[in-house]
Amino acid sequence: MPDPLDDKQVRTGFNRLAVAVAIVSTFDGDEPHGSTGMAWAEHVDPPLVLTTLRRAGASRRLVEATGMFGVSVLDEGQDEYVRRFAAKSHRPGDRFDGVPYAPGPRLGLPLLDGCVATFECEVKDIHPFGGHDIVVGEAVSATASGDQRALVHYDGHLWALRRDAQ
């Protein structure tokens, strides 16, 4: 019989998975709503973007209700947005106060300015994933910068990507 799974090794291994940090956005009525999240993409036909949202959170409820979400992949200099959009909000739209953003070109979703990439997505599937749900969206608009460096979460910290190896 194999040895039991070592929780410390699992947690350490999970922390070694680097992932892009993003602001996931949608609407709460007419007000922009966003939360800190992670993003992954699959370059297929159609192009898919996925994120995970806390099952009990407002973002999860609003994304399902609107059927759409935006993803703003943060630049290395946008680390203050991670805390801002993770904090509890007291009224719709308050996380966006003072944050430069613009409506996306196809769905009008709030997308942050200065990001390394942005996507507007239509929800295709939602799957249970522990205390979160995996939300899969089809990208209907996308922008990407040429020379910015993405903010990633790795080993419990935020890091800027640096290109050393070719």
PDB file of C-alpha atoms in Angstrom:
ATOM      1  CA  MET A   1       0.000   0.000   0.000  1.00  0.00           C
ATOM      2  CA  PRO A   2       1.429   3.424  -0.905  1.00  0.00           C
ATOM      3  CA  ASP A   3       2.357   5.914   1.791  1.00  0.00           C
ATOM      4  CA  PRO A   4      -0.396   8.380   2.707  1.00  0.00           C
ATOM      5  CA  LEU A   5      -0.333  11.738   0.990  1.00  0.00           C
ATOM      6  CA  ASP A   6       1.839  14.199   2.905  1.00  0.00           C
ATOM      7  CA  ASP A   7      -0.198  17.415   3.354  1.00  0.00           C
ATOM      8  CA  LYS A   8       2.930  19.540   3.768  1.00  0.00           C
ATOM      9  CA  GLN A   9       4.385  18.243   0.512  1.00  0.00           C
ATOM     10  CA  VAL A  10       1.079  18.820  -1.288  1.00  0.00           C
ATOM     11  CA  ARG A  11       0.860  22.422  -0.029  1.00  0.00           C
ATOM     12  CA  THR A  12       4.523  23.066  -0.910  1.00  0.00           C
ATOM     13  CA  GLY A  13       3.995  21.555  -4.350  1.00  0.00           C
ATOM     14  CA  PHE A  14       0.888  23.679  -4.930  1.00  0.00           C
ATOM     15  CA  ASN A  15       2.873  26.790  -3.966  1.00  0.00           C
ATOM     16  CA  ARG A  16       5.378  25.928  -6.713  1.00  0.00           C
ATOM     17  CA  LEU A  17       2.716  26.342  -9.402  1.00  0.00           C
ATOM     18  CA  ALA A  18       3.218  29.808 -10.900  1.00  0.00           C
ATOM     19  CA  VAL A  19       0.044  31.442 -12.177  1.00  0.00           C
ATOM     20  CA  ALA A  20      -0.883  34.809 -13.689  1.00  0.00           C
ATOM     21  CA  VAL A  21      -2.569  37.221 -11.295  1.00  0.00           C
ATOM     22  CA  ALA A  22      -5.638  38.913 -12.712  1.00  0.00           C
ATOM     23  CA  ILE A  23      -8.636  41.004 -11.851  1.00  0.00           C
ATOM     24  CA  VAL A  24     -11.819  39.187 -12.828  1.00  0.00           C
ATOM     25  CA  SER A  25     -14.596  41.653 -13.585  1.00  0.00           C
ATOM     26  CA  THR A  26     -18.282  41.797 -14.415  1.00  0.00           C
ATOM     27  CA  PHE A  27     -21.245  43.970 -13.472  1.00  0.00           C
ATOM     28  CA  ASP A  28     -23.411  44.321 -10.390  1.00  0.00           C
ATOM     29  CA  GLY A  29     -26.369  46.008 -12.064  1.00  0.00           C
ATOM     30  CA  ASP A  30     -24.828  49.059 -13.756  1.00  0.00           C
ATOM     31  CA  GLU A  31     -21.801  49.139 -11.433  1.00  0.00           C
ATOM     32  CA  PRO A  32     -18.468  47.470 -12.213  1.00  0.00           C
ATOM     33  CA  HIS A  33     -17.561  44.568  -9.963  1.00  0.00           C
ATOM     34  CA  GLY A  34     -14.180  42.882  -9.710  1.00  0.00           C
ATOM     35  CA  SER A  35     -12.157  40.538  -7.579  1.00  0.00           C
ATOM     36  CA  THR A  36      -8.603  39.253  -7.465  1.00  0.00           C
ATOM     37  CA  GLY A  37      -8.145  35.959  -9.217  1.00  0.00           C
ATOM     38  CA  MET A  38      -5.928  33.838 -11.365  1.00  0.00           C
ATOM     39  CA  ALA A  39      -6.206  33.124 -15.087  1.00  0.00           C
ATOM     40  CA  TRP A  40      -5.269  30.383 -17.503  1.00  0.00           C
ATOM     41  CA  ALA A  41      -5.851  30.154 -21.242  1.00  0.00           C
ATOM     42  CA  GLU A  42      -6.175  27.486 -23.899  1.00  0.00           C
ATOM     43  CA  HIS A  43      -5.356  28.444 -27.464  1.00  0.00           C
ATOM     44  CA  VAL A  44      -7.946  26.420 -29.293  1.00  0.00           C
ATOM     45  CA  ASP A  45     -10.863  27.112 -31.532  1.00  0.00           C
ATOM     46  CA  PRO A  46     -12.613  28.710 -29.756  1.00  0.00           C
ATOM     47  CA  PRO A  47     -10.049  30.433 -27.498  1.00  0.00           C
ATOM     48  CA  LEU A  48     -10.855  29.652 -23.866  1.00  0.00           C
ATOM     49  CA  VAL A  49      -9.970  31.480 -20.669  1.00  0.00           C
ATOM     50  CA  LEU A  50     -10.603  30.043 -17.238  1.00  0.00           C
ATOM     51  CA  THR A  51     -10.524  31.353 -13.732  1.00  0.00           C
ATOM     52  CA  THR A  52     -11.628  30.105 -10.347  1.00  0.00           C
ATOM     53  CA  LEU A  53     -14.103  31.999  -8.212  1.00  0.00           C
ATOM     54  CA  ARG A  54     -15.002  31.365  -4.591  1.00  0.00           C
ATOM     55  CA  ARG A  55     -18.321  29.528  -4.669  1.00  0.00           C
ATOM     56  CA  ALA A  56     -19.855  31.671  -1.902  1.00  0.00           C
ATOM     57  CA  GLY A  57     -18.501  34.948  -3.313  1.00  0.00           C
ATOM     58  CA  ALA A  58     -20.339  37.793  -5.020  1.00  0.00           C
ATOM     59  CA  SER A  59     -18.140  37.504  -8.128  1.00  0.00           C
ATOM     60  CA  ARG A  60     -19.212  33.912  -8.706  1.00  0.00           C
ATOM     61  CA  ARG A  61     -22.892  34.823  -8.388  1.00  0.00           C
ATOM     62  CA  LEU A  62     -22.577  37.879 -10.648  1.00  0.00           C
ATOM     63  CA  VAL A  63     -20.572  36.083 -13.354  1.00  0.00           C
ATOM     64  CA  GLU A  64     -23.209  33.367 -13.557  1.00  0.00           C
ATOM     65  CA  ALA A  65     -26.044  35.929 -13.576  1.00  0.00           C
ATOM     66  CA  THR A  66     -24.497  38.095 -16.320  1.00  0.00           C
ATOM     67  CA  GLY A  67     -23.057  35.201 -18.330  1.00  0.00           C
ATOM     68  CA  MET A  68     -19.820  37.102 -18.899  1.00  0.00           C
ATOM     69  CA  PHE A  69     -16.566  38.106 -17.264  1.00  0.00           C
ATOM     70  CA  GLY A  70     -13.493  40.157 -17.997  1.00  0.00           C
ATOM     71  CA  VAL A  71      -9.915  39.228 -17.171  1.00  0.00           C
ATOM     72  CA  SER A  72      -7.229  41.893 -16.721  1.00  0.00           C
ATOM     73  CA  VAL A  73      -3.826  40.183 -16.374  1.00  0.00           C
ATOM     74  CA  LEU A  74      -1.820  42.449 -14.087  1.00  0.00           C
ATOM     75  CA  ASP A  75       1.472  44.120 -14.914  1.00  0.00           C
ATOM     76  CA  GLU A  76       4.371  43.911 -12.464  1.00  0.00           C
ATOM     77  CA  GLY A  77       3.631  47.469 -11.264  1.00  0.00           C
ATOM     78  CA  GLN A  78      -0.004  46.777 -10.448  1.00  0.00           C
ATOM     79  CA  ASP A  79       0.504  44.719  -7.293  1.00  0.00           C
ATOM     80  CA  GLU A  80      -1.567  47.172  -5.199  1.00  0.00           C
ATOM     81  CA  TYR A  81      -4.648  46.029  -7.131  1.00  0.00           C
ATOM     82  CA  VAL A  82      -4.238  42.505  -5.747  1.00  0.00           C
ATOM     83  CA  ARG A  83      -5.065  43.662  -2.212  1.00  0.00           C
ATOM     84  CA  ARG A  84      -7.635  46.254  -3.286  1.00  0.00           C
ATOM     85  CA  PHE A  85      -9.732  43.784  -5.274  1.00  0.00           C
ATOM     86  CA  ALA A  86      -9.351  41.038  -2.646  1.00  0.00           C
ATOM     87  CA  ALA A  87     -10.670  43.262   0.170  1.00  0.00           C
ATOM     88  CA  LYS A  88     -14.302  43.205   1.215  1.00  0.00           C
ATOM     89  CA  SER A  89     -16.267  45.854  -0.612  1.00  0.00           C
ATOM     90  CA  HIS A  90     -19.004  47.854   1.026  1.00  0.00           C
ATOM     91  CA  ARG A  91     -20.858  48.976  -2.086  1.00  0.00           C
ATOM     92  CA  PRO A  92     -20.867  48.022  -5.753  1.00  0.00           C
ATOM     93  CA  GLY A  93     -18.040  49.599  -7.711  1.00  0.00           C
ATOM     94  CA  ASP A  94     -15.957  50.802  -4.759  1.00  0.00           C
ATOM     95  CA  ARG A  95     -12.983  48.611  -5.663  1.00  0.00           C
ATOM     96  CA  PHE A  96     -12.780  50.531  -8.943  1.00  0.00           C
ATOM     97  CA  ASP A  97     -12.619  53.969  -7.256  1.00  0.00           C
ATOM     98  CA  GLY A  98      -9.450  55.658  -8.530  1.00  0.00           C
ATOM     99  CA  VAL A  99      -8.480  52.676 -10.700  1.00  0.00           C
ATOM    100  CA  PRO A 100      -8.140  53.513 -14.407  1.00  0.00           C
ATOM    101  CA  TYR A 101     -10.278  51.208 -16.502  1.00  0.00           C
ATOM    102  CA  ALA A 102     -12.305  51.270 -19.698  1.00  0.00           C
ATOM    103  CA  PRO A 103     -15.193  49.270 -21.124  1.00  0.00           C
ATOM    104  CA  GLY A 104     -14.123  46.346 -23.274  1.00  0.00           C
ATOM    105  CA  PRO A 105     -14.726  46.594 -27.027  1.00  0.00           C
ATOM    106  CA  ARG A 106     -17.274  43.764 -27.384  1.00  0.00           C
ATOM    107  CA  LEU A 107     -19.153  43.329 -24.108  1.00  0.00           C
ATOM    108  CA  GLY A 108     -18.370  46.623 -22.372  1.00  0.00           C
ATOM    109  CA  LEU A 109     -16.888  44.818 -19.372  1.00  0.00           C
ATOM    110  CA  PRO A 110     -14.651  46.863 -17.071  1.00  0.00           C
ATOM    111  CA  LEU A 111     -11.023  46.127 -18.043  1.00  0.00           C
ATOM    112  CA  LEU A 112      -8.122  47.704 -16.171  1.00  0.00           C
ATOM    113  CA  ASP A 113      -5.748  50.007 -18.038  1.00  0.00           C
ATOM    114  CA  GLY A 114      -2.046  49.148 -18.293  1.00  0.00           C
ATOM    115  CA  CYS A 115      -2.391  45.377 -18.056  1.00  0.00           C
ATOM    116  CA  VAL A 116      -0.262  42.875 -19.960  1.00  0.00           C
ATOM    117  CA  ALA A 117      -3.413  41.348 -21.441  1.00  0.00           C
ATOM    118  CA  THR A 118      -7.179  41.706 -21.201  1.00  0.00           C
ATOM    119  CA  PHE A 119     -10.001  39.411 -22.263  1.00  0.00           C
ATOM    120  CA  GLU A 120     -13.754  39.658 -22.437  1.00  0.00           C
ATOM    121  CA  CYS A 121     -15.381  36.255 -22.105  1.00  0.00           C
ATOM    122  CA  GLU A 122     -18.790  34.671 -22.413  1.00  0.00           C
ATOM    123  CA  VAL A 123     -19.366  31.910 -19.849  1.00  0.00           C
ATOM    124  CA  LYS A 124     -19.363  28.432 -21.397  1.00  0.00           C
ATOM    125  CA  ASP A 125     -19.134  26.156 -18.337  1.00  0.00           C
ATOM    126  CA  ILE A 126     -18.912  26.263 -14.556  1.00  0.00           C
ATOM    127  CA  HIS A 127     -17.486  23.265 -12.688  1.00  0.00           C
ATOM    128  CA  PRO A 128     -17.195  22.595  -8.917  1.00  0.00           C
ATOM    129  CA  PHE A 129     -13.614  22.737  -7.630  1.00  0.00           C
ATOM    130  CA  GLY A 130     -13.351  22.432  -3.833  1.00  0.00           C
ATOM    131  CA  GLY A 131     -14.603  25.688  -2.272  1.00  0.00           C
ATOM    132  CA  HIS A 132     -14.321  27.403  -5.643  1.00  0.00           C
ATOM    133  CA  ASP A 133     -15.813  26.905  -9.064  1.00  0.00           C
ATOM    134  CA  ILE A 134     -13.869  26.759 -12.317  1.00  0.00           C
ATOM    135  CA  VAL A 135     -15.408  29.228 -14.730  1.00  0.00           C
ATOM    136  CA  VAL A 136     -14.612  28.621 -18.395  1.00  0.00           C
ATOM    137  CA  GLY A 137     -15.255  31.409 -20.861  1.00  0.00           C
ATOM    138  CA  GLU A 138     -14.887  31.858 -24.575  1.00  0.00           C
ATOM    139  CA  ALA A 139     -12.759  34.914 -25.307  1.00  0.00           C
ATOM    140  CA  VAL A 140     -14.663  37.330 -27.543  1.00  0.00           C
ATOM    141  CA  SER A 141     -12.085  40.141 -27.307  1.00  0.00           C
ATOM    142  CA  ALA A 142      -8.418  40.241 -26.388  1.00  0.00           C
ATOM    143  CA  THR A 143      -5.615  42.782 -26.084  1.00  0.00           C
ATOM    144  CA  ALA A 144      -1.957  42.166 -25.312  1.00  0.00           C
ATOM    145  CA  SER A 145       1.006  44.427 -24.645  1.00  0.00           C
ATOM    146  CA  GLY A 146       4.345  43.928 -26.306  1.00  0.00           C
ATOM    147  CA  ASP A 147       6.917  44.496 -23.599  1.00  0.00           C
ATOM    148  CA  GLN A 148       5.304  44.466 -20.167  1.00  0.00           C
ATOM    149  CA  ARG A 149       6.015  41.827 -17.548  1.00  0.00           C
ATOM    150  CA  ALA A 150       3.183  39.898 -15.934  1.00  0.00           C
ATOM    151  CA  LEU A 151       2.631  39.680 -12.200  1.00  0.00           C
ATOM    152  CA  VAL A 152       2.567  36.042 -11.081  1.00  0.00           C
ATOM    153  CA  HIS A 153       1.773  34.278  -7.828  1.00  0.00           C
ATOM    154  CA  TYR A 154       4.472  31.788  -6.873  1.00  0.00           C
ATOM    155  CA  ASP A 155       5.474  30.284  -3.530  1.00  0.00           C
ATOM    156  CA  GLY A 156       3.034  32.487  -1.611  1.00  0.00           C
ATOM    157  CA  HIS A 157       4.412  35.740  -3.061  1.00  0.00           C
ATOM    158  CA  LEU A 158       3.911  38.069  -6.005  1.00  0.00           C
ATOM    159  CA  TRP A 159       6.685  38.113  -8.609  1.00  0.00           C
ATOM    160  CA  ALA A 160       7.405  39.886 -11.880  1.00  0.00           C
ATOM    161  CA  LEU A 161       8.448  37.628 -14.721  1.00  0.00           C
ATOM    162  CA  ARG A 162      11.943  38.125 -16.070  1.00  0.00           C
ATOM    163  CA  ARG A 163      13.288  36.627 -19.267  1.00  0.00           C
ATOM    164  CA  ASP A 164      16.685  35.084 -18.618  1.00  0.00           C
ATOM    165  CA  ALA A 165      16.744  31.896 -20.675  1.00  0.00           C
ATOM    166  CA  GLN A 166      16.087  31.655 -24.373  1.00  0.00           C
TER     167      GLN A 166
END
